[in-house]
Coordinates of C-alpha atoms in Angstrom, one line a residue:
X1 CA -23.9 -203.7 -76.8
X2 CA -24.1 -206.1 -73.9
X3 CA -24.6 -209.9 -74.0
X4 CA -28.4 -209.7 -73.2
X5 CA -29.0 -207.2 -76.1
X6 CA -27.1 -209.5 -78.5
X7 CA -29.2 -212.4 -77.5
X8 CA -32.4 -210.4 -77.9
X9 CA -31.3 -209.2 -81.4
X10 CA -30.4 -212.8 -82.5
X11 CA -33.8 -214.0 -81.3
X12 CA -35.6 -211.2 -83.1
X13 CA -33.9 -211.8 -86.5
X14 CA -34.2 -215.6 -86.0
X15 CA -38.0 -215.3 -85.5
X16 CA -38.4 -212.8 -88.3
X17 CA -36.5 -215.0 -90.7
X18 CA -38.5 -218.1 -89.7
X19 CA -41.9 -216.3 -90.0
X20 CA -41.0 -214.8 -93.4
X21 CA -39.8 -218.1 -94.7
X22 CA -43.0 -219.8 -93.6
X23 CA -44.9 -217.0 -95.4
X24 CA -42.9 -217.7 -98.6
X25 CA -44.2 -221.3 -98.6
X26 CA -47.1 -219.8 -100.5
X27 CA -44.7 -219.4 -103.4
X28 CA -42.0 -222.0 -102.8
X29 CA -42.6 -225.2 -100.9
X30 CA -39.0 -225.8 -99.7
X31 CA -38.7 -224.2 -96.2
X32 CA -34.9 -224.7 -96.2
X33 CA -34.5 -223.0 -99.5
X34 CA -36.6 -220.2 -98.3
X35 CA -34.5 -219.8 -95.2
X36 CA -31.3 -219.7 -97.3
X37 CA -32.7 -217.2 -99.7
X38 CA -34.1 -214.9 -96.9
X39 CA -30.7 -214.8 -95.1
X40 CA -29.3 -213.0 -98.2
X41 CA -32.5 -211.0 -98.6
X42 CA -32.4 -209.6 -95.1
X43 CA -28.8 -208.3 -95.2
X44 CA -29.8 -204.9 -96.6
X45 CA -32.8 -204.8 -94.3
X46 CA -30.6 -205.4 -91.3
X47 CA -28.3 -202.6 -92.3
X48 CA -31.2 -200.2 -92.5
X49 CA -32.7 -201.3 -89.3
X50 CA -29.5 -200.7 -87.3
X51 CA -28.9 -197.5 -89.1
X52 CA -32.4 -196.4 -88.0
X53 CA -32.2 -197.6 -84.4
X54 CA -28.7 -196.4 -83.5
X55 CA -28.1 -193.4 -85.7
X56 CA -31.3 -191.8 -87.1
X57 CA -33.6 -192.3 -84.1
X58 CA -31.1 -191.0 -81.4
X59 CA -29.9 -188.1 -83.6
X60 CA -33.2 -186.9 -85.0
X61 CA -36.4 -188.7 -83.8
X62 CA -35.6 -188.7 -80.1
X63 CA -34.4 -185.1 -80.3
X64 CA -37.8 -184.2 -81.9
X65 CA -36.3 -183.3 -85.3
X66 CA -39.2 -185.0 -86.9
X67 CA -39.1 -183.5 -90.4
X68 CA -35.3 -184.3 -90.8
X69 CA -35.9 -187.8 -89.5
X70 CA -38.7 -188.5 -91.9
X71 CA -36.9 -187.1 -95.0
X72 CA -33.7 -189.0 -94.2
X73 CA -35.6 -192.2 -93.5
X74 CA -37.5 -192.0 -96.8
X75 CA -34.2 -191.4 -98.6
X76 CA -32.7 -194.4 -96.8
X77 CA -35.7 -196.6 -97.6
X78 CA -35.5 -195.6 -101.3
X79 CA -31.8 -196.3 -101.5
X80 CA -32.1 -199.7 -99.7
X81 CA -35.1 -200.6 -102.0
X82 CA -33.1 -199.9 -105.2
X83 CA -30.0 -201.6 -103.9
X84 CA -32.0 -204.7 -102.7
X85 CA -33.8 -204.8 -106.0
X86 CA -30.5 -205.2 -108.0
X87 CA -29.0 -207.3 -105.3
X88 CA -31.8 -209.9 -105.4
X89 CA -32.1 -209.8 -109.1
X90 CA -28.4 -210.6 -109.4
X91 CA -28.7 -213.3 -106.7
X92 CA -31.6 -215.1 -108.4
X93 CA -30.1 -214.8 -111.9
X94 CA -26.5 -215.8 -111.3
X95 CA -26.5 -217.6 -107.9
X96 CA -29.8 -219.3 -107.5
X97 CA -30.4 -219.6 -111.3
X98 CA -34.2 -218.7 -110.9
X99 CA -34.8 -216.3 -113.8
X100 CA -38.6 -215.5 -113.2
X101 CA -37.8 -214.4 -109.6
X102 CA -34.9 -212.4 -110.9
X103 CA -37.1 -210.6 -113.4
X104 CA -39.7 -210.0 -110.6
X105 CA -37.4 -208.2 -108.2
X106 CA -36.1 -206.0 -111.1
X107 CA -39.7 -204.9 -111.9
X108 CA -41.9 -202.2 -110.2
X109 CA -44.1 -204.8 -108.4
X110 CA -40.9 -206.4 -107.1
X111 CA -39.7 -203.1 -105.7
X112 CA -43.1 -202.5 -104.1
X113 CA -42.8 -205.9 -102.4
X114 CA -39.3 -205.0 -101.2
X115 CA -40.5 -201.6 -99.8
X116 CA -43.3 -203.5 -97.9
X117 CA -40.8 -205.8 -96.3
X118 CA -38.4 -203.0 -95.5
X119 CA -41.2 -200.9 -93.8
X120 CA -42.4 -204.0 -91.9
X121 CA -38.9 -204.8 -90.6
X122 CA -38.5 -201.1 -89.6
X123 CA -41.9 -200.9 -87.9
X124 CA -41.5 -204.1 -86.0
X125 CA -37.9 -203.3 -84.9
X126 CA -38.8 -199.8 -83.8
X127 CA -41.8 -201.1 -81.8
X128 CA -39.6 -203.6 -79.9
X129 CA -36.8 -201.1 -79.4
X130 CA -39.0 -198.3 -78.0
X131 CA -40.9 -200.8 -75.8
X132 CA -37.6 -202.0 -74.4
X133 CA -36.4 -198.4 -73.9
X134 CA -39.7 -197.5 -72.1
X135 CA -39.4 -200.5 -69.9
X136 CA -35.8 -199.7 -68.9
X137 CA -36.7 -196.1 -68.2
X138 CA -39.7 -197.1 -66.2
X139 CA -37.5 -199.4 -64.1
X140 CA -35.0 -196.6 -63.6
X141 CA -37.8 -194.2 -62.5
X142 CA -39.1 -196.8 -60.0
X143 CA -35.6 -197.4 -58.6
X144 CA -35.1 -193.7 -58.1
X145 CA -38.5 -193.4 -56.4
X146 CA -37.7 -196.3 -54.2
X147 CA -34.4 -194.8 -53.2
X148 CA -36.1 -191.5 -52.4
X149 CA -38.7 -193.3 -50.3
X150 CA -36.0 -195.2 -48.4
X151 CA -34.1 -191.9 -47.8
X152 CA -37.3 -190.2 -46.6
X153 CA -38.2 -193.2 -44.3
X154 CA -34.7 -193.2 -42.8
X155 CA -34.9 -189.5 -42.0
X156 CA -38.3 -189.9 -40.4
X157 CA -37.2 -193.0 -38.4
X158 CA -34.1 -191.2 -37.0
X159 CA -35.9 -188.2 -35.5
X160 CA -35.7 -189.1 -31.8
X161 CA -36.1 -186.0 -29.7
X162 CA -32.6 -184.7 -28.9
X163 CA -34.0 -183.0 -25.7
X164 CA -34.8 -186.5 -24.4
X165 CA -31.2 -187.6 -24.8
X166 CA -29.7 -184.6 -23.0
X167 CA -32.4 -184.6 -20.3
X168 CA -32.0 -188.3 -19.8
X169 CA -28.2 -188.0 -19.3
X170 CA -28.7 -185.2 -16.8
X171 CA -31.3 -187.3 -14.9
X172 CA -29.0 -190.3 -14.9
X173 CA -26.2 -188.1 -13.5
X174 CA -28.4 -186.9 -10.7
X175 CA -29.8 -190.4 -10.0
X176 CA -26.3 -191.9 -9.7
X177 CA -25.7 -189.5 -6.8
X178 CA -29.0 -190.2 -5.1
X179 CA -29.3 -193.9 -5.7
X180 CA -26.5 -195.8 -7.3
X181 CA -28.6 -198.9 -8.1
X182 CA -31.4 -197.0 -9.7
X183 CA -28.9 -194.8 -11.6
X184 CA -27.2 -197.9 -13.0
X185 CA -30.6 -199.3 -14.1
X186 CA -31.4 -196.0 -15.9
X187 CA -28.0 -196.0 -17.6
X188 CA -28.6 -199.6 -18.8
X189 CA -32.0 -198.7 -20.2
X190 CA -30.7 -195.5 -21.8
X191 CA -27.9 -197.6 -23.4
X192 CA -30.5 -200.1 -24.8
X193 CA -32.5 -197.2 -26.3
X194 CA -29.4 -195.9 -28.1
X195 CA -28.6 -199.4 -29.2
X196 CA -32.1 -199.8 -30.6
X197 CA -31.7 -196.4 -32.4
X198 CA -28.4 -197.3 -33.9
X199 CA -28.8 -201.0 -34.9
X200 CA -32.6 -201.5 -35.3
X201 CA -33.9 -198.3 -36.8
X202 CA -32.2 -198.9 -40.1
X203 CA -33.9 -202.2 -40.6
X204 CA -37.1 -202.5 -42.7
X205 CA -38.8 -204.4 -39.9
X206 CA -38.1 -205.7 -36.4
X207 CA -39.8 -208.0 -34.0
X208 CA -42.8 -206.3 -32.3
X209 CA -41.5 -207.6 -29.0
X210 CA -38.3 -205.5 -29.5
X211 CA -40.2 -202.4 -30.2
X212 CA -42.2 -202.9 -27.0
X213 CA -39.0 -203.4 -25.1
X214 CA -37.7 -200.1 -26.4
X215 CA -40.9 -198.4 -25.4
X216 CA -40.7 -199.9 -21.9
X217 CA -37.2 -198.5 -21.4
X218 CA -38.2 -195.1 -22.7
X219 CA -41.3 -195.0 -20.4
X220 CA -39.3 -196.1 -17.4
X221 CA -36.7 -193.3 -17.9
X222 CA -39.4 -190.7 -18.4
X223 CA -41.1 -191.8 -15.2
X224 CA -37.9 -191.3 -13.3
X225 CA -37.3 -187.9 -14.9
X226 CA -40.8 -186.6 -14.2
X227 CA -40.9 -188.3 -10.8
X228 CA -44.1 -187.8 -8.9
X229 CA -45.7 -185.5 -11.6
X230 CA -46.7 -188.3 -14.0
X231 CA -48.8 -191.5 -13.5
X232 CA -48.2 -194.0 -16.3
X233 CA -50.1 -197.2 -16.9
X234 CA -49.2 -199.3 -19.9
X235 CA -49.7 -202.8 -21.2
X236 CA -48.2 -204.6 -24.1
X237 CA -49.2 -208.0 -25.5
X238 CA -46.9 -210.9 -24.5
X239 CA -45.4 -213.6 -26.7
X240 CA -45.7 -211.8 -30.0
X241 CA -42.3 -212.9 -31.5
X242 CA -43.8 -213.8 -34.8
X243 CA -45.1 -210.3 -35.5
X244 CA -42.9 -207.6 -37.0
X245 CA -43.2 -203.9 -37.4
X246 CA -41.3 -200.9 -38.9
X247 CA -38.9 -199.7 -36.2
X248 CA -39.3 -196.5 -34.2
X249 CA -42.9 -196.2 -35.4
X250 CA -44.6 -196.3 -32.0
X251 CA -42.1 -194.3 -30.0
X252 CA -43.2 -190.8 -31.3
X253 CA -46.8 -191.5 -30.0
X254 CA -45.5 -192.1 -26.5
X255 CA -43.0 -189.3 -26.7
X256 CA -45.8 -186.9 -27.8
X257 CA -47.8 -187.9 -24.7
X258 CA -45.0 -187.0 -22.3
X259 CA -44.2 -183.8 -24.2
X260 CA -47.7 -182.3 -24.5
X261 CA -49.1 -183.7 -21.3
X262 CA -46.6 -182.1 -18.9
X263 CA -48.2 -180.1 -16.2
X264 CA -46.9 -178.7 -12.9
X265 CA -50.1 -180.1 -11.3
X266 CA -49.4 -183.6 -12.5
X267 CA -50.7 -185.6 -15.4
X268 CA -51.7 -189.1 -16.5
X269 CA -50.7 -191.3 -19.4
X270 CA -52.4 -194.6 -20.4
X271 CA -50.9 -196.8 -23.1
X272 CA -52.6 -199.9 -24.3
X273 CA -51.7 -202.3 -27.1
X274 CA -53.4 -205.5 -28.2
X275 CA -53.4 -207.8 -31.2
X276 CA -56.9 -208.0 -32.6
X277 CA -58.6 -210.2 -35.2
X278 CA -57.0 -210.4 -38.7
X279 CA -53.5 -209.8 -37.3
X280 CA -54.3 -206.2 -36.5
X281 CA -52.1 -204.3 -34.0
X282 CA -54.0 -201.8 -31.9
X283 CA -51.9 -199.1 -30.2
X284 CA -53.7 -196.5 -28.1
X285 CA -52.1 -193.6 -26.1
X286 CA -54.1 -191.3 -23.9
X287 CA -52.8 -188.4 -21.9
X288 CA -54.3 -185.6 -19.9
X289 CA -54.0 -182.2 -21.5
X290 CA -52.2 -179.4 -19.7
X291 CA -53.7 -175.9 -19.4
X292 CA -51.0 -174.5 -21.7
X293 CA -51.8 -177.1 -24.4
X294 CA -55.5 -176.4 -24.2
X295 CA -54.9 -172.8 -25.3
X296 CA -52.9 -173.9 -28.4
X297 CA -54.6 -174.6 -31.8
X298 CA -55.5 -178.2 -32.3
X299 CA -53.2 -178.8 -35.3
X300 CA -50.2 -177.4 -33.4
X301 CA -50.8 -179.9 -30.6
X302 CA -50.3 -182.8 -32.9
X303 CA -46.6 -182.2 -32.9
X304 CA -44.1 -182.9 -35.6
X305 CA -43.6 -186.4 -34.3
X306 CA -47.2 -187.4 -35.1
X307 CA -46.9 -185.8 -38.6
X308 CA -43.8 -188.0 -39.2
X309 CA -45.7 -191.1 -38.0
X310 CA -48.6 -190.3 -40.4
X311 CA -46.2 -190.0 -43.3
X312 CA -44.4 -193.2 -42.5
X313 CA -47.8 -195.0 -42.3
X314 CA -48.7 -193.7 -45.7
X315 CA -45.4 -195.0 -47.2
X316 CA -45.1 -198.4 -45.4
X317 CA -48.7 -199.4 -44.7
X318 CA -50.9 -197.9 -47.4
X319 CA -54.6 -198.9 -47.1
X320 CA -53.7 -201.1 -44.1
X321 CA -53.9 -198.7 -41.2
X322 CA -56.1 -196.3 -39.3
X323 CA -54.6 -193.3 -37.5
X324 CA -57.0 -191.3 -35.4
X325 CA -56.3 -188.3 -33.2
X326 CA -58.9 -187.0 -30.8
X327 CA -58.8 -184.2 -28.3
X328 CA -61.2 -182.7 -25.8
X329 CA -60.8 -180.3 -22.9
X330 CA -59.2 -182.9 -20.7
X331 CA -57.7 -185.7 -22.8
X332 CA -55.6 -186.2 -25.9
X333 CA -56.0 -189.6 -27.5
X334 CA -54.0 -191.2 -30.4
X335 CA -55.3 -194.5 -31.7
X336 CA -53.3 -196.4 -34.3
X337 CA -54.3 -199.7 -36.0
X338 CA -52.1 -201.6 -38.4
X339 CA -53.0 -204.7 -40.2
X340 CA -49.9 -206.9 -40.2
X341 CA -49.5 -209.2 -43.2
X342 CA -47.3 -212.3 -43.8
X343 CA -44.2 -210.2 -44.4
X344 CA -44.4 -208.4 -41.1
X345 CA -45.1 -211.6 -39.3
X346 CA -42.4 -213.9 -40.5
X347 CA -39.8 -212.1 -42.7
X348 CA -36.8 -210.1 -41.5

C-alpha cells in the first residue's frame, strides 16, 4: 500500500470515528470519552473491512462468484458481531466499569446495533473503494486512448510522399548540372523541408509562419520539377508569429494539387490563405483537373493525403474546423477553415 492510500485510509477512519462519536452524544455527552470508546469498538470493524476489501472482494466479488461472496460475508459478519458483542461487554464491565452498557451489548438489541454498525462500515468502505478503483481505471483508459491518438497522429503527420523525395533529389541532381546557383538553392530548400519533417513534425504545434515557410519551399521545388507545365500562384498572410498550428497539416493539400492536377498540356494551381475574423485560418487550394483525373471516381480523386488530413482535423480540431472538397469538370477545390484558440496562438 503506497503512502497516498495510507493517508486516505487514515482520513476515512478518522472521519468515521469522529462522526460516530458525535452521533453517540445522544447517549453520552462526553465527546472525548466517546472517541476513546469507539477506538476500541472499531477494531473488529476494521479487521472485517480490510478482510472484505483485500481478500473477499478480489477473490470472489470481482471474479463474479457472487453466491460464494455473499455466504462468506454473512458468515464473517456473524462472527464479527458475536466477537464484538463479547468484546464490548467485557470492555464496559471490566475496563470502563459501565455495567448497563455492558449488559446492552450482551443482549439481542445490542447485537442488532453492532450488526447495523458493521454493515454501515462495510457499505461505506466498499463505496469509497469501488469509486476509487473506477476512477483509477478510468484514468488508465484515458491515458491509453491518449497514447493511441498520439501514435495515430504521429503516423498521419509523417506520411510525406516518398516519390516527392526521390523525384526532388533527381531534379536537384539535374539542376546542379544545368545551373549551379539554382541547384544549390533547390538543395537548400530540400534540406529545410527534411529538417521541418524531422524536427517540427513531432511537435504538437508550431508557428504558422514556419508551416508557410515549409509550404513555400515545397512549392518552389515542385515548380522547378514541373518546369513550364505548371503555373502556380500562392499568397500566405504575413506577420502571423503568434498563431500556431499542428505541423504538416497543410502540406498534403498542396501535395494533392500537384499530384492530381498534372497534365501534359499544362495545369494551374492557386493557393490562398488568410486569417479571418475570430482567429479563423482559411486555407484554399484550387487546381485544374487533368483529363485522366476526370475519368476517375470522385472519391478516388480525394487521395489518401486528404483522408489523413480529415482524420487529423477530427482528432485535433473537433467542432472547430470546416473541410470542404469540391470538383467540377475543370477544377478541384479544397477549402479548409480552422478556428485557432488561445493554445494555438501562444503556447508551444
